[in-house]
Coordinates of C-alpha atoms (C1' of nucleotides) in Angstrom, one line a residue:
Chain A
M6 CA -37.4 -37.0 69.9
P7 CA -34.4 -35.4 68.2
V8 CA -33.1 -31.9 69.2
F9 CA -30.9 -30.1 66.8
A10 CA -28.4 -27.2 67.4
L11 CA -27.3 -25.2 64.4
V12 CA -24.0 -23.5 65.1
D13 CA -23.3 -20.9 62.5
C14 CA -20.2 -18.5 62.4
N15 CA -20.9 -14.8 62.3
N16 CA -19.7 -13.0 59.2
F17 CA -17.4 -16.0 58.7
Y18 CA -15.1 -14.9 55.8
A19 CA -14.8 -11.3 57.1
S20 CA -14.2 -12.6 60.6
C21 CA -11.4 -14.8 59.3
E22 CA -9.7 -11.9 57.7
K23 CA -10.0 -9.7 60.9
L24 CA -8.7 -12.5 63.1
F25 CA -5.0 -12.2 62.2
D26 CA -4.8 -8.4 61.8
P27 CA -5.6 -6.5 64.9
K28 CA -5.6 -3.2 63.1
L29 CA -8.8 -4.3 61.5
K30 CA -10.9 -4.1 64.8
G31 CA -13.6 -1.8 64.3
T32 CA -12.9 -1.5 60.5
P33 CA -15.5 -2.3 58.0
V34 CA -14.3 -5.3 56.0
V35 CA -15.7 -7.0 53.0
V36 CA -14.5 -10.2 51.1
L37 CA -15.0 -10.4 47.5
S38 CA -15.9 -13.4 45.2
N39 CA -13.3 -14.9 42.8
N40 CA -11.8 -12.3 40.3
D41 CA -12.7 -9.6 42.9
G42 CA -16.2 -9.7 41.4
C43 CA -18.9 -9.4 44.1
V44 CA -19.2 -8.8 47.8
V45 CA -19.8 -12.2 49.4
A46 CA -19.0 -11.4 53.1
R47 CA -19.5 -8.3 55.2
S48 CA -18.3 -7.5 58.6
A49 CA -20.8 -6.0 61.0
E50 CA -19.7 -2.5 60.4
V51 CA -20.3 -3.0 56.6
K52 CA -23.8 -4.4 57.3
A53 CA -24.6 -1.4 59.3
L54 CA -23.8 0.9 56.3
G55 CA -26.5 -0.8 54.4
I56 CA -24.2 -2.4 51.8
P57 CA -26.1 -5.4 50.4
M58 CA -24.8 -9.0 49.9
G59 CA -23.7 -9.9 46.4
V60 CA -23.4 -6.5 45.0
P61 CA -20.6 -6.1 42.4
W62 CA -17.6 -4.5 43.8
F63 CA -17.0 -2.0 41.1
Q64 CA -20.4 -0.5 41.9
I65 CA -19.7 0.3 45.4
R66 CA -16.0 1.0 45.1
E67 CA -16.3 4.8 45.5
Q68 CA -18.7 4.5 48.5
A69 CA -16.2 1.9 50.0
R70 CA -13.5 4.4 49.7
R71 CA -15.4 7.0 51.5
H72 CA -16.3 4.7 54.4
G73 CA -12.7 3.3 54.6
I74 CA -14.0 -0.1 53.8
V75 CA -11.1 -2.7 53.5
A76 CA -11.7 -5.3 50.8
F77 CA -10.1 -8.7 50.5
S78 CA -9.9 -11.2 47.7
S79 CA -11.2 -14.7 48.7
N80 CA -8.6 -16.7 50.7
Y81 CA -10.3 -20.0 50.6
A82 CA -7.4 -21.8 52.0
L83 CA -7.7 -19.8 55.1
Y84 CA -11.4 -20.1 55.5
A85 CA -11.3 -23.8 54.8
D86 CA -8.6 -24.2 57.6
M87 CA -10.4 -22.1 60.1
S88 CA -13.7 -24.0 59.3
N89 CA -11.9 -27.4 60.0
R90 CA -10.8 -25.9 63.4
V91 CA -14.3 -25.0 64.3
V92 CA -15.6 -28.5 63.4
E93 CA -12.7 -29.9 65.6
V94 CA -13.9 -27.8 68.6
L95 CA -17.5 -29.0 68.0
S96 CA -16.4 -32.5 67.9
G97 CA -15.2 -32.0 71.5
F98 CA -19.0 -31.6 72.3
T99 CA -20.5 -34.4 70.5
S100 CA -19.7 -36.7 67.6
N101 CA -23.2 -36.5 66.1
I102 CA -22.2 -33.6 63.7
E103 CA -23.3 -32.8 60.3
V104 CA -21.0 -30.2 58.7
Y105 CA -23.5 -28.5 56.5
S106 CA -21.4 -25.8 55.0
I107 CA -18.2 -24.1 55.5
D108 CA -19.6 -22.0 58.3
E109 CA -22.4 -24.1 59.5
S110 CA -22.8 -27.4 61.5
F111 CA -25.9 -29.2 62.7
L112 CA -25.5 -31.1 66.1
E113 CA -27.8 -33.7 67.5
V114 CA -28.0 -32.6 71.1
S115 CA -31.1 -34.4 72.6
G116 CA -28.9 -36.1 75.2
F117 CA -27.6 -32.9 76.8
S118 CA -31.0 -31.5 78.2
N119 CA -29.6 -32.1 81.7
W120 CA -26.6 -29.8 81.1
P121 CA -26.3 -27.0 83.7
G122 CA -28.5 -24.3 82.3
G123 CA -30.2 -26.8 80.0
L124 CA -29.5 -26.8 76.2
A125 CA -29.2 -23.0 76.2
G126 CA -26.4 -23.4 78.6
Y127 CA -24.9 -26.1 76.3
G128 CA -25.1 -23.6 73.4
E129 CA -23.6 -21.0 75.5
E130 CA -20.6 -23.2 76.3
I131 CA -20.1 -23.9 72.7
R132 CA -20.0 -20.1 71.9
Q133 CA -17.5 -19.5 74.7
R134 CA -15.1 -22.3 73.7
I135 CA -15.0 -21.4 70.0
A136 CA -14.5 -17.7 71.1
D137 CA -11.7 -18.7 73.6
W138 CA -9.9 -21.2 71.4
L139 CA -10.4 -19.6 67.9
G140 CA -11.4 -16.0 68.3
L141 CA -14.5 -16.5 66.3
A142 CA -18.0 -15.6 67.2
V143 CA -20.7 -18.2 66.5
C144 CA -24.6 -18.2 67.2
V145 CA -26.4 -21.3 68.2
G146 CA -30.1 -22.1 67.4
I147 CA -31.8 -25.0 69.2
A148 CA -35.1 -26.6 68.0
P149 CA -36.8 -30.0 67.5
T150 CA -36.2 -29.8 63.7
K151 CA -33.5 -28.5 61.5
T152 CA -35.6 -25.9 59.8
L153 CA -36.6 -24.6 63.2
A154 CA -33.0 -24.7 64.3
K155 CA -32.2 -22.6 61.3
L156 CA -34.9 -20.1 62.4
A157 CA -33.7 -20.1 66.0
N158 CA -30.3 -19.4 64.9
H159 CA -31.6 -16.4 62.8
C160 CA -33.3 -15.2 66.0
A161 CA -30.0 -15.6 67.8
K162 CA -28.2 -13.4 65.2
K163 CA -30.8 -10.8 65.2
G164 CA -31.2 -10.6 68.9
L165 CA -34.8 -11.7 68.8
A166 CA -35.9 -13.4 71.9
A167 CA -32.3 -14.6 72.6
T168 CA -29.7 -13.9 75.1
A169 CA -26.1 -13.4 73.9
G170 CA -26.1 -15.5 70.6
V171 CA -28.1 -18.6 71.8
C172 CA -31.8 -19.2 71.0
D173 CA -33.5 -22.3 72.3
F174 CA -37.0 -23.0 71.0
T175 CA -37.5 -26.1 72.9
T176 CA -38.0 -24.4 76.2
M177 CA -40.0 -21.5 74.8
A178 CA -43.7 -21.4 75.6
P179 CA -45.8 -22.2 72.5
E180 CA -47.7 -18.8 72.5
M181 CA -44.2 -17.0 72.7
L182 CA -42.9 -19.1 69.6
T183 CA -46.1 -18.4 67.7
C184 CA -45.7 -14.7 68.3
L185 CA -42.0 -14.8 67.4
L186 CA -42.7 -16.6 64.1
G187 CA -45.3 -14.1 63.4
R188 CA -42.7 -11.4 63.3
I189 CA -40.4 -13.2 60.7
E190 CA -40.7 -12.9 57.1
V191 CA -41.4 -16.1 55.2
G192 CA -38.4 -15.6 53.1
E193 CA -36.2 -16.3 56.0
V194 CA -37.2 -20.0 56.1
W195 CA -34.7 -22.5 55.0
G196 CA -35.9 -23.7 51.6
V197 CA -38.0 -20.6 50.7
G198 CA -36.1 -18.6 48.2
R199 CA -36.9 -15.7 46.1
K200 CA -39.5 -17.3 43.7
I201 CA -41.3 -19.3 46.4
S202 CA -41.4 -16.1 48.6
A203 CA -43.1 -14.1 45.8
R204 CA -45.6 -16.7 45.2
L205 CA -46.5 -17.2 48.9
D206 CA -46.7 -13.2 49.2
A207 CA -49.1 -13.3 46.4
M208 CA -51.3 -15.7 48.3
G209 CA -51.1 -13.5 51.4
I210 CA -48.6 -15.7 53.3
K211 CA -46.0 -13.1 54.5
T212 CA -44.7 -14.5 57.8
V213 CA -43.2 -17.8 59.0
R214 CA -46.3 -18.3 61.3
E215 CA -48.7 -18.0 58.3
L216 CA -46.8 -20.6 56.3
R217 CA -46.6 -22.9 59.4
D218 CA -50.3 -22.8 59.7
M219 CA -51.2 -23.6 56.1
N220 CA -52.7 -26.8 55.0
A221 CA -49.9 -29.2 54.2
E222 CA -51.7 -30.9 51.4
T223 CA -52.6 -27.6 49.8
I224 CA -49.0 -26.7 49.9
R225 CA -47.9 -29.9 48.3
A226 CA -50.6 -29.6 45.5
S227 CA -49.6 -25.8 44.7
F228 CA -45.9 -26.2 45.3
S229 CA -44.1 -29.5 46.0
V230 CA -43.4 -32.1 48.5
V231 CA -40.3 -30.2 49.4
L232 CA -42.3 -27.3 50.8
E233 CA -44.8 -29.6 52.4
R234 CA -41.8 -31.0 54.2
T235 CA -40.8 -27.5 55.2
V236 CA -44.3 -26.8 56.7
R237 CA -44.2 -30.0 58.7
E238 CA -40.7 -29.1 60.0
L239 CA -42.1 -25.6 61.1
R240 CA -44.7 -27.4 63.2
G241 CA -41.9 -29.2 64.9
V242 CA -42.4 -32.6 63.0
S243 CA -38.8 -33.7 62.1
C244 CA -38.5 -34.7 58.6
L245 CA -34.8 -34.1 57.9
A246 CA -32.4 -36.3 59.6
L247 CA -28.9 -35.4 60.6
E248 CA -26.6 -36.5 57.8
E249 CA -23.3 -37.2 59.4
L250 CA -21.8 -39.2 56.4
V251 CA -21.0 -37.0 53.6
P252 CA -22.1 -38.8 50.5
D253 CA -19.8 -39.0 47.5
R254 CA -20.5 -36.2 44.9
Q255 CA -22.5 -37.2 41.9
Q256 CA -20.9 -34.5 39.8
I257 CA -17.7 -32.3 40.0
M258 CA -17.6 -28.9 38.6
S259 CA -14.7 -26.7 38.0
S260 CA -15.1 -23.3 36.4
R261 CA -13.6 -19.8 36.7
S262 CA -14.2 -16.4 35.0
F263 CA -11.0 -15.2 33.5
G264 CA -9.0 -12.2 34.9
T265 CA -9.0 -10.7 31.3
L266 CA -11.0 -11.6 28.1
V267 CA -9.5 -14.6 26.4
Y268 CA -9.5 -14.8 22.5
D269 CA -7.0 -17.6 21.8
L270 CA -7.7 -21.3 21.6
A271 CA -4.3 -22.0 23.3
D272 CA -5.2 -19.9 26.4
L273 CA -8.6 -21.7 26.6
E274 CA -6.8 -25.0 26.4
E275 CA -4.6 -24.2 29.3
A276 CA -7.7 -23.1 31.4
V277 CA -9.7 -26.3 30.5
A278 CA -6.6 -28.4 31.2
S279 CA -6.2 -26.8 34.6
Y280 CA -9.9 -27.1 35.5
I281 CA -9.9 -30.9 34.6
A282 CA -6.7 -31.3 36.8
K283 CA -8.4 -29.6 39.7
G284 CA -11.6 -31.7 39.3
A285 CA -9.7 -34.9 38.9
V286 CA -8.0 -34.5 42.3
K287 CA -11.5 -34.3 43.8
L288 CA -12.6 -37.3 41.8
R289 CA -9.7 -39.4 43.1
T290 CA -10.1 -38.0 46.6
Q291 CA -13.5 -39.6 46.7
D292 CA -12.2 -42.7 44.9
S293 CA -14.5 -42.3 41.9
L294 CA -14.3 -42.4 38.2
A295 CA -16.0 -40.0 35.8
G296 CA -18.1 -41.7 33.0
A297 CA -18.6 -38.3 31.1
V298 CA -16.9 -34.9 30.6
Q299 CA -18.6 -31.6 29.8
V300 CA -16.8 -28.5 28.6
Y301 CA -18.4 -25.1 28.2
I302 CA -17.1 -21.7 27.2
R303 CA -18.9 -18.4 27.2
T304 CA -18.6 -14.7 26.4
N305 CA -19.5 -12.0 29.0
I306 CA -23.2 -12.1 29.4
F307 CA -23.1 -8.7 31.1
K308 CA -21.9 -7.1 27.9
P309 CA -24.9 -7.7 25.5
E310 CA -23.5 -5.2 23.2
V311 CA -20.5 -7.3 22.2
P312 CA -20.9 -10.5 20.0
Q313 CA -22.1 -13.3 22.3
Y314 CA -21.4 -17.0 22.0
Q315 CA -21.7 -19.8 24.4
R316 CA -21.6 -23.5 24.0
G317 CA -21.2 -26.6 26.0
V318 CA -20.9 -30.2 25.0
T319 CA -20.9 -33.3 27.0
V320 CA -19.0 -36.5 25.7
P321 CA -19.5 -40.0 27.3
L322 CA -16.1 -41.7 27.8
P323 CA -15.7 -45.3 26.4
E324 CA -14.5 -46.2 29.8
A325 CA -14.9 -44.4 33.1
S326 CA -11.5 -42.8 34.2
A327 CA -9.9 -40.7 37.0
D328 CA -6.7 -40.3 35.0
T329 CA -5.9 -36.6 34.4
R330 CA -4.3 -37.3 31.1
V331 CA -7.3 -39.2 29.8
L332 CA -9.8 -36.8 31.0
T333 CA -7.8 -33.8 29.7
A334 CA -7.4 -35.3 26.2
W335 CA -11.2 -35.8 25.9
A336 CA -11.9 -32.3 27.4
L337 CA -9.5 -30.6 24.9
K338 CA -11.1 -32.6 22.0
V339 CA -14.6 -31.2 23.0
L340 CA -13.0 -27.6 23.5
R341 CA -11.5 -27.7 20.0
R342 CA -15.0 -28.6 18.6
I343 CA -17.0 -25.9 20.3
Y344 CA -14.3 -23.0 20.1
R345 CA -15.1 -20.3 17.6
P346 CA -12.4 -17.7 16.8
G347 CA -13.2 -13.9 17.0
F348 CA -15.0 -13.9 20.3
G349 CA -13.7 -12.6 23.7
Y350 CA -14.3 -15.3 26.2
H351 CA -15.2 -14.6 29.8
K352 CA -15.4 -17.9 31.4
A353 CA -14.8 -21.6 30.8
G354 CA -15.7 -24.7 32.9
V355 CA -15.8 -28.4 32.9
M356 CA -18.0 -30.8 34.6
L357 CA -17.1 -34.5 35.5
L358 CA -20.3 -36.5 35.2
N359 CA -21.6 -40.0 35.6
L360 CA -19.4 -40.7 38.6
V361 CA -19.1 -44.2 39.7
P362 CA -17.0 -45.8 42.6
R363 CA -13.7 -47.0 41.4
T364 CA -14.5 -50.5 42.7
S365 CA -17.4 -50.9 40.4
R366 CA -15.7 -50.1 37.2
Q367 CA -17.1 -51.3 33.9
F368 CA -14.2 -52.1 31.5
A369 CA -14.5 -51.3 27.9
L370 CA -15.3 -54.4 25.7
F371 CA -12.9 -53.8 22.9
D372 CA -10.0 -52.2 24.8
A373 CA -8.1 -55.0 26.4
Q374 CA -4.9 -52.9 26.2
G375 CA -6.5 -50.1 28.0
S376 CA -5.2 -48.2 30.9
A377 CA -7.6 -49.8 33.2
M378 CA -6.0 -53.2 32.9
D379 CA -2.6 -52.6 34.1
G380 CA -2.8 -50.4 37.1
R381 CA 0.0 -48.1 35.9
S382 CA -2.5 -45.2 35.5
E383 CA -3.6 -45.5 39.2
R384 CA -0.1 -45.6 40.4
L385 CA 1.0 -42.5 38.4
M386 CA -2.0 -40.5 39.7
G387 CA -1.2 -41.6 43.1
V388 CA 2.4 -40.4 42.8
L389 CA 1.1 -37.2 41.3
D390 CA -1.3 -36.5 44.1
S391 CA 1.1 -37.4 47.0
I392 CA 3.8 -35.0 45.5
N393 CA 1.4 -32.1 45.1
G394 CA -0.1 -33.0 48.5
R395 CA 3.2 -32.6 50.1
Y396 CA 4.8 -29.8 48.0
G397 CA 1.7 -27.8 47.1
R398 CA -1.2 -27.9 44.5
G399 CA 0.1 -27.8 40.9
V400 CA 3.8 -28.3 41.7
L401 CA 3.6 -31.4 39.4
R402 CA 1.2 -30.9 36.5
L403 CA 0.6 -31.7 32.8
A404 CA 2.3 -29.2 30.3
A405 CA -1.1 -28.7 28.9
E406 CA -2.0 -26.6 31.9
G407 CA 0.5 -24.0 30.8
V408 CA 3.1 -21.9 32.5
D409 CA 2.4 -18.2 32.2
R410 CA -1.4 -18.5 32.5
S411 CA -2.3 -14.9 31.6
W412 CA -5.9 -15.9 31.8
Q413 CA -5.8 -16.5 35.6
M414 CA -8.2 -14.7 37.9
R415 CA -7.6 -11.4 39.6
R416 CA -7.0 -11.6 43.3
G417 CA -5.6 -8.1 44.0
N418 CA -6.2 -8.0 47.7
L419 CA -5.3 -11.5 48.9
S420 CA -4.4 -11.8 52.5
P421 CA -1.5 -14.1 53.7
G422 CA -2.0 -17.8 54.3
Y423 CA -1.9 -17.1 57.9
T424 CA -2.4 -20.8 59.0
T425 CA -1.6 -22.6 55.7
T426 CA 1.9 -21.5 54.5
W427 CA 5.1 -20.9 56.4
A428 CA 5.6 -17.5 54.8
G429 CA 2.2 -16.4 55.8
L430 CA 2.5 -17.1 59.7
P431 CA 1.6 -14.1 61.6
R432 CA 4.3 -12.7 63.6
V433 CA 3.9 -11.4 67.1
R434 CA 6.4 -8.7 68.4
A435 CA 6.9 -8.3 72.1
N436 CA 7.5 -4.7 73.2
Chain B
dT16 C1' -12.3 -1.9 33.2
dC17 C1' -15.1 -4.2 36.5
dT18 C1' -20.9 -8.7 37.7
dG19 C1' -18.5 -16.0 41.7
dG20 C1' -18.4 -20.9 42.2
dG21 C1' -20.3 -25.4 43.3
dG22 C1' -23.6 -28.3 44.5
dT23 C1' -28.5 -31.0 45.4
dC24 C1' -33.4 -32.4 44.7
dC25 C1' -37.9 -32.5 42.4
dT26 C1' -41.0 -32.4 38.4
dA27 C1' -42.8 -32.7 33.9
dG28 C1' -42.6 -34.6 29.7
dG29 C1' -41.1 -37.7 26.1
dA30 C1' -39.6 -42.3 24.5
dC31 C1' -40.1 -46.7 25.3
dC32 C1' -41.8 -51.3 27.2
dC33 C1' -45.4 -55.2 27.7
Chain C
dT16 C1' -68.6 -46.6 16.1
dC17 C1' -64.6 -47.8 18.2
dT18 C1' -58.1 -47.0 19.8
dG19 C1' -56.0 -49.1 27.4
dG20 C1' -53.4 -49.3 31.3
dG21 C1' -49.4 -49.5 33.8
dG22 C1' -44.9 -48.9 34.2
dT23 C1' -39.4 -47.3 33.7
dC24 C1' -35.9 -44.5 32.3
dC25 C1' -33.8 -40.1 30.7
dT26 C1' -33.3 -35.3 30.3
dA27 C1' -34.1 -30.4 30.8
dG28 C1' -35.5 -27.0 33.5
dG29 C1' -36.4 -24.9 37.7
dA30 C1' -36.1 -24.4 42.4
dC31 C1' -33.2 -24.2 46.4
dC32 C1' -28.7 -23.9 49.4
dC33 C1' -24.0 -21.8 51.0

DNA sequence: TCTGGGGTCCTAGGACCC
DNA sequence: TCTGGGGTCCTAGGACCC
């Protein structure tokens, strides 16, 4: 029987920002989405103020000023680096890890029940070590299924039936657990989102306990096999395994809202070329080729009073490729086809689709001279990636990506790259 | 003035096959 | 008078996650 521990960082992005600036201790901190659009992370102080997740920043700016909230633009380089450090510390506990998201990992811990203090003691040690070594707070939920481990983590975070950030369902008396699940809203369950919550609510199912006790076949008939699996997991039947190997992406998306409205085709071309370049790096990192490219552009959907236009078109490539030049040429061809002058564009994006492993490439029938045959493309892209890997992303790039890039997103309150750039290293002064 | 980005999985329905 | 049964593949749309 497996036992899962879910380790989840508290207020992760906000905690990363606070970590390197001691002055922020006790200060309410939010982190904003790209373009400084929405609130995507809140420190404990901000949550206490009742500011909801996902709210547009401009709507609460005045309120934030009154409460002295400090806002940061997203610094993904910092968060990704701290995330890697957390995973490294966790790797010291067990090698059976699934890195589920930037701030969460599942661990398979059935072998550690003899640990001093049991699995809860094990969880406590994880918490302590991450706090000591990285200065970050995490909560640990332990249970026989992943879905229950998520809920246990929720209890640990909310202080429900848990001591100091660890909650272990495996040692809890069944009546206790039932009682606890009866106090948690069904929408907290992993896999139950807004829509399903509303439908369950209409059926009179409001708590986790009520969902757990539903007939699984009924749930399957009225919802789907996915929710049926959730019900079984809530009963302690493990249906979801630890996924230690990260499968290759099936599609790669790259898109951004612009810092200001974009009217010119030339600017859109630069943006699309940049997004392709970014996606192509990911593509080559997983050693895949794209068999199709999609490009889309759209005006600002939040401004229905201005003329609206949006269009996206997918082209299959004659031969799958991971060459930035090839992908860019196709993407620009699509863009020129869908572009309509006179609109203020708010966002553009590209998708790399029909991905296949490079080793199972299908050559084009009528293109014996093609880039695939000579290996020069792969060598060039290899050099491109290694130079950018060493000197920074975008140091070497196609001219199509532009120089001025007036369309780039806003990042007005970006913190330094504390752990990722030399100039950003924190300084410690001894008095 | 101002509203993120990047993914996965499942299902239903249509086209097509023998 | 009367028109089957069983299957695959693809796509679009909808749900979910962080």
